mmCIF file of C-alpha atoms and ligand atoms in Angstrom:
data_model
loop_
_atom_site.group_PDB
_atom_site.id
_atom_site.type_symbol
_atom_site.label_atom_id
_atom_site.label_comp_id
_atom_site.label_asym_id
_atom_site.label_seq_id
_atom_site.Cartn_x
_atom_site.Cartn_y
_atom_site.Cartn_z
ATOM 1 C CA UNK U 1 44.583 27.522 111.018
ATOM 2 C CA UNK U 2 43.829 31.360 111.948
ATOM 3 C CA UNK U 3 46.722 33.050 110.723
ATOM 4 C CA UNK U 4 49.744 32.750 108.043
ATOM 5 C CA UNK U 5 52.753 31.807 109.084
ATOM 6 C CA UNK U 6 54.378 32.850 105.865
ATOM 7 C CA UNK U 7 53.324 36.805 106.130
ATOM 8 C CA UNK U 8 55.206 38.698 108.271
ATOM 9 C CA UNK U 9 53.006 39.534 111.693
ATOM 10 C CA UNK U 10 53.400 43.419 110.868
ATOM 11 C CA UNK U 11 55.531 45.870 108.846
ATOM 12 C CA UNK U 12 59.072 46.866 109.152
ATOM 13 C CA UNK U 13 59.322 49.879 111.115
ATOM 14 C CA UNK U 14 60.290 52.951 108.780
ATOM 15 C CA UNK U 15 63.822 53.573 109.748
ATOM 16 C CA UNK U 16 63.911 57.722 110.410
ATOM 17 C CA UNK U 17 66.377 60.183 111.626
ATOM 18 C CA UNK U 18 64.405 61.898 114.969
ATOM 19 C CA UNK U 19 66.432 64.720 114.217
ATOM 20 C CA UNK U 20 65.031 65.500 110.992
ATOM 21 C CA UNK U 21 62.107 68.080 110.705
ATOM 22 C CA UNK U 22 58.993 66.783 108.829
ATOM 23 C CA UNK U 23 58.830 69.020 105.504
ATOM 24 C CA UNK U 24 56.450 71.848 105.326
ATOM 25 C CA UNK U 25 55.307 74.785 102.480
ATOM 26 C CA UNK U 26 57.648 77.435 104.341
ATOM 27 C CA UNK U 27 60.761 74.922 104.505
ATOM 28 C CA UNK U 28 60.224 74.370 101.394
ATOM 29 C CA UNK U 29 60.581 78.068 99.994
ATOM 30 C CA UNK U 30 63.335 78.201 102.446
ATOM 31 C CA UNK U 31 65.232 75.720 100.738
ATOM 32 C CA UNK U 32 64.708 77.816 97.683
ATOM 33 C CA UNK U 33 66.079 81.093 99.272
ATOM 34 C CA UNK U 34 69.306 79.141 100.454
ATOM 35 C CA UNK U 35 69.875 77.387 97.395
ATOM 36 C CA UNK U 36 69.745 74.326 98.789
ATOM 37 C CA UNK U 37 68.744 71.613 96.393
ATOM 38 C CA UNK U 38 65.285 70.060 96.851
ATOM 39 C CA UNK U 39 64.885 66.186 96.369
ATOM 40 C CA UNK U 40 61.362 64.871 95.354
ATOM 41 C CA UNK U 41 61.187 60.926 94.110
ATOM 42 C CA UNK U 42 57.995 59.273 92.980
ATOM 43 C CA UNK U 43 56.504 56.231 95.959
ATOM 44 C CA UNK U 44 53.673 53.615 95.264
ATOM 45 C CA UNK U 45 53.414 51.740 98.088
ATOM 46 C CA UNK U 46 55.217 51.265 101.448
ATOM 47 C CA UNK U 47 58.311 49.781 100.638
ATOM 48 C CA UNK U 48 59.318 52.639 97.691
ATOM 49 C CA UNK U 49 57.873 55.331 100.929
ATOM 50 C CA UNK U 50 60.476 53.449 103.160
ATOM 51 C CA UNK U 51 63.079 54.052 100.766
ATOM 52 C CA UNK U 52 62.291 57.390 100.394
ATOM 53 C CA UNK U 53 61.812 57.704 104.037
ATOM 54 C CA UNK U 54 65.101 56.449 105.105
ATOM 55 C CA UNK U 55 67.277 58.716 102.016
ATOM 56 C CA UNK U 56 65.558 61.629 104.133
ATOM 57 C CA UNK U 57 64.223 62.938 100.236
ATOM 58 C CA UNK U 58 62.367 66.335 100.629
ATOM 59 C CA UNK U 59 59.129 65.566 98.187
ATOM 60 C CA UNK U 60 57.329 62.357 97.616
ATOM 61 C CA UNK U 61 54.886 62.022 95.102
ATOM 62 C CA UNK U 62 52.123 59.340 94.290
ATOM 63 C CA UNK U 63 52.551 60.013 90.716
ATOM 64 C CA UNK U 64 50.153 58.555 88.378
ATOM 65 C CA UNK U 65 53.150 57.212 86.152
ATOM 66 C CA UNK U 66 51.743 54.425 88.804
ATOM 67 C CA UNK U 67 49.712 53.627 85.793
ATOM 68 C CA UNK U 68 53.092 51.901 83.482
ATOM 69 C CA UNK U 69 55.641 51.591 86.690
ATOM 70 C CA UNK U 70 52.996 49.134 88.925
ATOM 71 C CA UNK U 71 50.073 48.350 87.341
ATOM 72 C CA UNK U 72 51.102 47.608 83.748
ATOM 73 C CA UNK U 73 49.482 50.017 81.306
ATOM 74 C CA UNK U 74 51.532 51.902 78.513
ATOM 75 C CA UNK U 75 50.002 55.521 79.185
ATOM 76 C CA UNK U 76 49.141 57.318 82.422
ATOM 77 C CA UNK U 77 45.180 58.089 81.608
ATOM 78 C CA UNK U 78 43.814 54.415 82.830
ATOM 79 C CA UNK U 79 45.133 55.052 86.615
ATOM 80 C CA UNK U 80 41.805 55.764 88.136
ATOM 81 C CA UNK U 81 41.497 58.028 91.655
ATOM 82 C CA UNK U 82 40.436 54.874 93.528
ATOM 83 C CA UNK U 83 43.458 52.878 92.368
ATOM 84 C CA UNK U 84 45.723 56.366 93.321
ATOM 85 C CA UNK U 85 44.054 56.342 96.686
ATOM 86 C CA UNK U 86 44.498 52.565 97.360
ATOM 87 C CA UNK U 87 48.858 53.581 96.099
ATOM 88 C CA UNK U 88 48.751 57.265 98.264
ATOM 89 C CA UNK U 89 47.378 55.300 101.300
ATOM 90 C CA UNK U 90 50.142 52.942 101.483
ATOM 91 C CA UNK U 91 52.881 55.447 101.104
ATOM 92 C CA UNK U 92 51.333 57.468 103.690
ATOM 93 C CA UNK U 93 51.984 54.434 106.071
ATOM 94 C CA UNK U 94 55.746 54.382 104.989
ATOM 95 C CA UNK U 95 56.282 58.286 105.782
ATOM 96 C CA UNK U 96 57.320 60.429 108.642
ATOM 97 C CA UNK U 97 59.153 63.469 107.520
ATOM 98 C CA UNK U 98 58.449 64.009 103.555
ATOM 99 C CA UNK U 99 55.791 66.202 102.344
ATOM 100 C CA UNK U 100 53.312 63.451 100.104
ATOM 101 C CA UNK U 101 51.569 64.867 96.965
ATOM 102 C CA UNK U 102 49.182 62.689 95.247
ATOM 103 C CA UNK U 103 48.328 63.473 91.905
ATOM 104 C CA UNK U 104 45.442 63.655 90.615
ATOM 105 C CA UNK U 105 44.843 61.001 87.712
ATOM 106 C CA UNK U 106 43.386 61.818 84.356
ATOM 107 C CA UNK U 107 39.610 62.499 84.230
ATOM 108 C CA UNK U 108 39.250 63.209 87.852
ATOM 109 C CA UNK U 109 39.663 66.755 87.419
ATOM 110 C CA UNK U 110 39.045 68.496 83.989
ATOM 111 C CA UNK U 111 35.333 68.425 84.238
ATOM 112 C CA UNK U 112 34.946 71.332 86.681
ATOM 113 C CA UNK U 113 36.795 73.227 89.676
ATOM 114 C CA UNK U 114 33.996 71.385 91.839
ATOM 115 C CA UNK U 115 35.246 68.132 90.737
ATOM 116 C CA UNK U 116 38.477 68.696 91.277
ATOM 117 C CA UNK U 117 38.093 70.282 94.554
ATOM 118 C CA UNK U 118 36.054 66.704 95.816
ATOM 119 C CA UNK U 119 39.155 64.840 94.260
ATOM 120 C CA UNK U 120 41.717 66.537 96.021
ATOM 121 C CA UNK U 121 39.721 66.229 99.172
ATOM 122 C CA UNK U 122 39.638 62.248 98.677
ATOM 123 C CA UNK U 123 43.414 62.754 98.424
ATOM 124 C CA UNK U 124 44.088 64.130 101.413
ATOM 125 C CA UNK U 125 41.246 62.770 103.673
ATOM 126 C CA UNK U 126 41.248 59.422 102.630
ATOM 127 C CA UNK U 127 44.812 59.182 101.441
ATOM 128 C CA UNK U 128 46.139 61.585 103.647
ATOM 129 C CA UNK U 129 48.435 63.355 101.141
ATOM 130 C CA UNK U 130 49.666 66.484 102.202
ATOM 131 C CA UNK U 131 49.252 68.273 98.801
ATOM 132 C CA UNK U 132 48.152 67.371 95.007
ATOM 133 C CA UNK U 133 49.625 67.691 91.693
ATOM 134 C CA UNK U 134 47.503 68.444 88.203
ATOM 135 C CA UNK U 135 49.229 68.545 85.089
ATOM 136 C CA UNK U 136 48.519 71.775 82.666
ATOM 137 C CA UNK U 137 49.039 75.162 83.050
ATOM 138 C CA UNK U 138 46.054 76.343 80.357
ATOM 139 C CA UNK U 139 43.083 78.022 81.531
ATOM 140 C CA UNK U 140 41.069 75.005 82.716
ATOM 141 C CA UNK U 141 43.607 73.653 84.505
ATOM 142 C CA UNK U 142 44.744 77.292 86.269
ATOM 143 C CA UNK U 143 40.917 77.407 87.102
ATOM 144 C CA UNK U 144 40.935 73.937 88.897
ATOM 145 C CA UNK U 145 44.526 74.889 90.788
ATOM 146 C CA UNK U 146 43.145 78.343 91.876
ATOM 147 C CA UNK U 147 39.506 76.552 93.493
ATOM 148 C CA UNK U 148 41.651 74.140 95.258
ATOM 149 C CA UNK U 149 44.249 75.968 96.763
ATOM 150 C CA UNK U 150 40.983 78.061 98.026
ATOM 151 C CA UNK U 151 39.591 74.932 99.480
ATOM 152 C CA UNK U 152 42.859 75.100 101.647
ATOM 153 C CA UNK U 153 44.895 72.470 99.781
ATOM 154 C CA UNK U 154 48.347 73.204 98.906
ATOM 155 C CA UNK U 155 48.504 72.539 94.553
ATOM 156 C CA UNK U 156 51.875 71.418 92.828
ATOM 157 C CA UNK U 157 51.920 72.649 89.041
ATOM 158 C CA UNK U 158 53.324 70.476 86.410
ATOM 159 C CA UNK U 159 53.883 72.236 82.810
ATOM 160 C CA UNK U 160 56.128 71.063 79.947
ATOM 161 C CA UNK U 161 55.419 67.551 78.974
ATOM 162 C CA UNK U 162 52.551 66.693 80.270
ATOM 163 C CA UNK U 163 52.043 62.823 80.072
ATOM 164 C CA UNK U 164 47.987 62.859 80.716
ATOM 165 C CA UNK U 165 47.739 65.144 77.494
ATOM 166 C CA UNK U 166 50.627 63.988 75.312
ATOM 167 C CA UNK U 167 48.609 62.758 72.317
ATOM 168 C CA UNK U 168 47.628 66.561 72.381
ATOM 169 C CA UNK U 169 51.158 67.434 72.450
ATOM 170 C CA UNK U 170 51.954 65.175 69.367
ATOM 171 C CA UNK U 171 53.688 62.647 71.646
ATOM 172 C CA UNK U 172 55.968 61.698 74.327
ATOM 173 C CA UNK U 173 58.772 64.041 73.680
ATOM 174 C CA UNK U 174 60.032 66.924 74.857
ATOM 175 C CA UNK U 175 58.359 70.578 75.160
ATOM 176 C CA UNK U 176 59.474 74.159 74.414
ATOM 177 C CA UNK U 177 61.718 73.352 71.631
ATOM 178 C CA UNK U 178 60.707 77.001 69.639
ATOM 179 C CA UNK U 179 60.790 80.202 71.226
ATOM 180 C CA UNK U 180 57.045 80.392 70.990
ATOM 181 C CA UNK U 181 56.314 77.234 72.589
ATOM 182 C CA UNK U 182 58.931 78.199 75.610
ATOM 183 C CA UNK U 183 57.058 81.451 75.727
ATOM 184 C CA UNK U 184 54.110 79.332 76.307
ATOM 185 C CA UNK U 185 55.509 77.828 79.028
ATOM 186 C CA UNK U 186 56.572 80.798 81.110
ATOM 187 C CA UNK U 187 53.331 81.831 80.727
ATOM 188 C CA UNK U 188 51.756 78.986 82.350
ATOM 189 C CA UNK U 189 53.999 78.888 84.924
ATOM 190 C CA UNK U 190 53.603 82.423 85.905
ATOM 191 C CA UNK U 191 49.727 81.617 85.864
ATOM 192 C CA UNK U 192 49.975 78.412 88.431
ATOM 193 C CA UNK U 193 52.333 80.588 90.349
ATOM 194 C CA UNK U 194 49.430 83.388 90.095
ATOM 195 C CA UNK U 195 47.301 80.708 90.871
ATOM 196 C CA UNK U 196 49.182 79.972 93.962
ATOM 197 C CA UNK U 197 50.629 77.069 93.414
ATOM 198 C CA UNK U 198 52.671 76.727 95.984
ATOM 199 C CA UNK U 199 55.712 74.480 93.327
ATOM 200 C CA UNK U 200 55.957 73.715 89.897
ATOM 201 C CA UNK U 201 57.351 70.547 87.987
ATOM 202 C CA UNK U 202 59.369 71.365 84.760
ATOM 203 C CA UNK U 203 59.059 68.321 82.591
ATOM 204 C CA UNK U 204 61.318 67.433 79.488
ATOM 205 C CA UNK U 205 62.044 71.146 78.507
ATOM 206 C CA UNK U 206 65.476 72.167 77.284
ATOM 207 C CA UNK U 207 68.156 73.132 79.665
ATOM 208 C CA UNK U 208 68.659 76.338 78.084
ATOM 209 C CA UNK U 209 64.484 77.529 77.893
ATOM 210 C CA UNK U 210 64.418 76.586 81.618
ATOM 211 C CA UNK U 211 67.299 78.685 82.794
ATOM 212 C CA UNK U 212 66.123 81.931 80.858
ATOM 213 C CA UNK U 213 62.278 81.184 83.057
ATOM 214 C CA UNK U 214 63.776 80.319 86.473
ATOM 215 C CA UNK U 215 64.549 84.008 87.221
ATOM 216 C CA UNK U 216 61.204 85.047 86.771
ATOM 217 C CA UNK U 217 59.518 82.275 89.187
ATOM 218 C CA UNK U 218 59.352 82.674 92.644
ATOM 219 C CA UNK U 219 57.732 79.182 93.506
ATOM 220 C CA UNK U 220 60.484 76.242 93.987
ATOM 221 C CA UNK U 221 60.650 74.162 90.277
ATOM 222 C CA UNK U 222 61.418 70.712 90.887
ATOM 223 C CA UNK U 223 62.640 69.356 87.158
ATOM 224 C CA UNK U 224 62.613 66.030 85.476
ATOM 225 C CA UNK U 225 64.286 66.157 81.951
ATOM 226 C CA UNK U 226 64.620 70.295 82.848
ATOM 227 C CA UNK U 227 68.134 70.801 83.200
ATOM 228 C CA UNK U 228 70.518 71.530 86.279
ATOM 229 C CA UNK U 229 68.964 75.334 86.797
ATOM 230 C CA UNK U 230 65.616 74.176 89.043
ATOM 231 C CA UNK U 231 65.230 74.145 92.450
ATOM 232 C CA UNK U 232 65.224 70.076 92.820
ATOM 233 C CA UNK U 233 64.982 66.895 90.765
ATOM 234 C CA UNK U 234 62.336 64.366 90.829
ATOM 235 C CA UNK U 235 62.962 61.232 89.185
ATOM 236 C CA UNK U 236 60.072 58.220 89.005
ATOM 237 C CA UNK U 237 61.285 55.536 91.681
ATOM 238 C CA UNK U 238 61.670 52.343 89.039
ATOM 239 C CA UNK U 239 63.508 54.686 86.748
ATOM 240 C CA UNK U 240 66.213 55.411 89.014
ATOM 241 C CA UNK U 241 66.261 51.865 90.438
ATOM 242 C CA UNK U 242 66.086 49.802 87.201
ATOM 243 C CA UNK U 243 62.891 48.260 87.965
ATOM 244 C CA UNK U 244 61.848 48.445 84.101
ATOM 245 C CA UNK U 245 62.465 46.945 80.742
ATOM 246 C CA UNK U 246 64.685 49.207 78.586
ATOM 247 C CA UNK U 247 66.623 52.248 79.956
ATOM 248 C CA UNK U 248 63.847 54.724 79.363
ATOM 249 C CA UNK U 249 63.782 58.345 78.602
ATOM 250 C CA UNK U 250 67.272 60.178 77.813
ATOM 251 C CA UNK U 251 67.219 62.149 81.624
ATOM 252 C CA UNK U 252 67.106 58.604 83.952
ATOM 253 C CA UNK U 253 70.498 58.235 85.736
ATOM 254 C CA UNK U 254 69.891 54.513 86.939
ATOM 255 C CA UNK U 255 71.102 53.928 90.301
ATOM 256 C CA UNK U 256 70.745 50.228 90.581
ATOM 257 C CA UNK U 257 69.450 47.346 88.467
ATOM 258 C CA UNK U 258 66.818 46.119 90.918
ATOM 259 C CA UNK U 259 64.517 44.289 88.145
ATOM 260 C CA UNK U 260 67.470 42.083 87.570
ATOM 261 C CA UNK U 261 68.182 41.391 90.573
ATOM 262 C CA UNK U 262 64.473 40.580 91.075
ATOM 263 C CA UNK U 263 64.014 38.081 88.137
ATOM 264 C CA UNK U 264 67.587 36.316 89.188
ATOM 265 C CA UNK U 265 66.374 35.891 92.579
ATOM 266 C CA UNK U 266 63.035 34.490 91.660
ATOM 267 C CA UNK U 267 64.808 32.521 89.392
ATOM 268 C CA UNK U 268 67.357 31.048 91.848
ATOM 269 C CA UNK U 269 63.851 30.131 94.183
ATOM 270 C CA UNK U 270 62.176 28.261 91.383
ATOM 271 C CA UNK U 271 65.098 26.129 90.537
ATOM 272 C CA UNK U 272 65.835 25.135 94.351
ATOM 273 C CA UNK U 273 62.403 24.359 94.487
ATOM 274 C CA UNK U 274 62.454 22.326 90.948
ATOM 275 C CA UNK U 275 65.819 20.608 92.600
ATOM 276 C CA UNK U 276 63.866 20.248 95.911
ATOM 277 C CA UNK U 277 66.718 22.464 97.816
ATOM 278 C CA UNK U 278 64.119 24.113 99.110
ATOM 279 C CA UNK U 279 62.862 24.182 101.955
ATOM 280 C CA UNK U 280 65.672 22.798 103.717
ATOM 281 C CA UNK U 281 65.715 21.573 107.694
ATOM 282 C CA UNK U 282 66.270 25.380 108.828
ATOM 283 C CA UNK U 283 63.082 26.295 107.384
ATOM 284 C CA UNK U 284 60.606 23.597 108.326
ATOM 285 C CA UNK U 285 58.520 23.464 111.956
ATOM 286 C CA UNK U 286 59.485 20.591 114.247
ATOM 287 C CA UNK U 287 56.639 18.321 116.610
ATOM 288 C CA UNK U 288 58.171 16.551 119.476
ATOM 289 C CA UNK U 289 58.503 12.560 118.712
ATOM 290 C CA UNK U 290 55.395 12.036 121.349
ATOM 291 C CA UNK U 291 53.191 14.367 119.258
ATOM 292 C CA UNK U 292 54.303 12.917 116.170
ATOM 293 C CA UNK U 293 53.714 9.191 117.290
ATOM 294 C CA UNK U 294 50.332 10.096 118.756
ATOM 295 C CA UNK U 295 49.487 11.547 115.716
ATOM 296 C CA UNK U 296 50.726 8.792 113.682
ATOM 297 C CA UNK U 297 48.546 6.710 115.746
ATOM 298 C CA UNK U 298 45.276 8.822 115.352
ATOM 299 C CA UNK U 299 45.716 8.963 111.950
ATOM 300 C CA UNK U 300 45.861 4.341 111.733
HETATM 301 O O1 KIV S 401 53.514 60.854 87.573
HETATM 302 C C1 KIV S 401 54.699 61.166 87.767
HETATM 303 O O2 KIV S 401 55.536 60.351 88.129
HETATM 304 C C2 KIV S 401 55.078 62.561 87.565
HETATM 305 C C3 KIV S 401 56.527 62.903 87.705
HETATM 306 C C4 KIV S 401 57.258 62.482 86.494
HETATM 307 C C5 KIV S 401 56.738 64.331 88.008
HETATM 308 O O3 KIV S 401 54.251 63.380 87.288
#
């Protein structure tokens, strides 16, 4: 037999509002000028782009929490660029109108502004992200933002925690707690922004430390675990959705349970199959009684 009758013959189309304009750099900073709250939400593959696709969300991201969310590791450094690029492909597919970052995964940009610069090249060319994200706002990492914005690809920041480097931050937990350490922060900020980054994340810094830096910033911020004062929210897709064991960290708001409703639906399927309710008549293929009597024959 050539094909698979149990696949589907090609994806669901991406439902999408004609109406709406795809999002670009200069809509972007227009949202921030209006006010009008920017909504970014982390994708993997083309049914999480779909879903993002059809809420009309601003900002998609491949991030590399890809690494604990779909592929089953406890930290973010073992997502390598070919497994991003295999993830940022199939959200690409799943897109119309958001602008899609693709981060860029631990090790495949701290050696050098050259390497990075190849990296985020595979990103876009092969992925065909619009933009990347690197985590750090330190001198290496200001260095690697700069080159590739001046290889004429548009560089999201990301400063607070920073999940590729939280061993060096003495853990997952949240950043900016002194007035040094916030300090810290504005400064690397102001330094991507310098950069020209064109956007920032703020990640798990207090409320308070990010409303006293959002004056001086004149790139959108997009905050997870920031605060109400930024520009947007991005939350990571099986956060929000409840496609995870446990609740996770204290800023989720979970807006479904989906990994419960996964496991009782799988569960459901292997007990009609165990009671041999399934398949029934509806889903079986029918021969016409000639075939099935020649057949019979053929077959002694
Ligand atoms: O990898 C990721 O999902 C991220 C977001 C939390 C911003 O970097």
């Amino acid at each position: 037999m050539s094909s698979h009758p149990h696949t589907s013959p090609s994806p669901v189309q991406v439902p999408h509002d004609p109406g709406r304009l795809p999002m670009t750099l200069p809509l972007l900073a227009e949202k921030k000028r209006l006010a009008d709250p920017v909504v970014m939400v982390t994708a993997y593959d083309y049914p999480s782009a779909r879903a993002a696709e059809a809420a009309g969300v601003d900002l998609v991201l491949v991030g590399d929490s890809a690494a604990t969310t779909v592929l089953g590791y406890s930290a973010t450094t073992p997502v390598r660029l070919d497994d991003m690029l295999v993830l940022a492909a199939a959200v690409r597919r799943g897109l119309k109108t958001p602008l899609l970052i693709g981060d860029l995964p631990f090790g495949s940009y701290e050696i050098s502004d050259e390497q990075a610069i190849t990296t985020a090249l595979r990103m876009v060319q092969e992925a065909g992200c619009d933009a990347v994200k690197l985590e750090g706002g330190g001198p290496a990492p200001v260095s690697r933002a700069r080159a590739i914005v001046g290889a004429g690809i548009p560089v999201m920041g990301h400063v607070g925690l920073t999940p590729q480097t939280s061993t060096a931050l003495g853990g997952w937990k949240a950043q900016g707690r002194t007035a040094a350490a916030a300090v810290r922060i504005g400064a690397e900020a102001l330094a991507l922004q310098d950069a020209g980054c064109f956007a920032l994340v703020f990640e798990a810094i207090p409320a308070a430390v990010t409303e006293e830096l959002m004056p001086r910033l004149e790139i959108p911020v997009i905050g997870i675990g920031a605060g109400p004062a930024t520009d947007g929210q991005v939350l990571v897709f099986h956060d929000l959705l409840g496609i995870r064991d446990g609740l996770g960290p204290r800023f989720v708001k979970r807006y479904a349970n989906l990994q419960e409703e996964m496991n009782a639906g799988v569960s459901a399927y292997a007990e009609d199959v165990r009671a041999r309710r399934y398949p029934g008549p509806e889903h079986t293929y029918s021969i016409s009684p000639e075939e099935l009597a020649a057949l019979r024959e053929q077959l002694g």
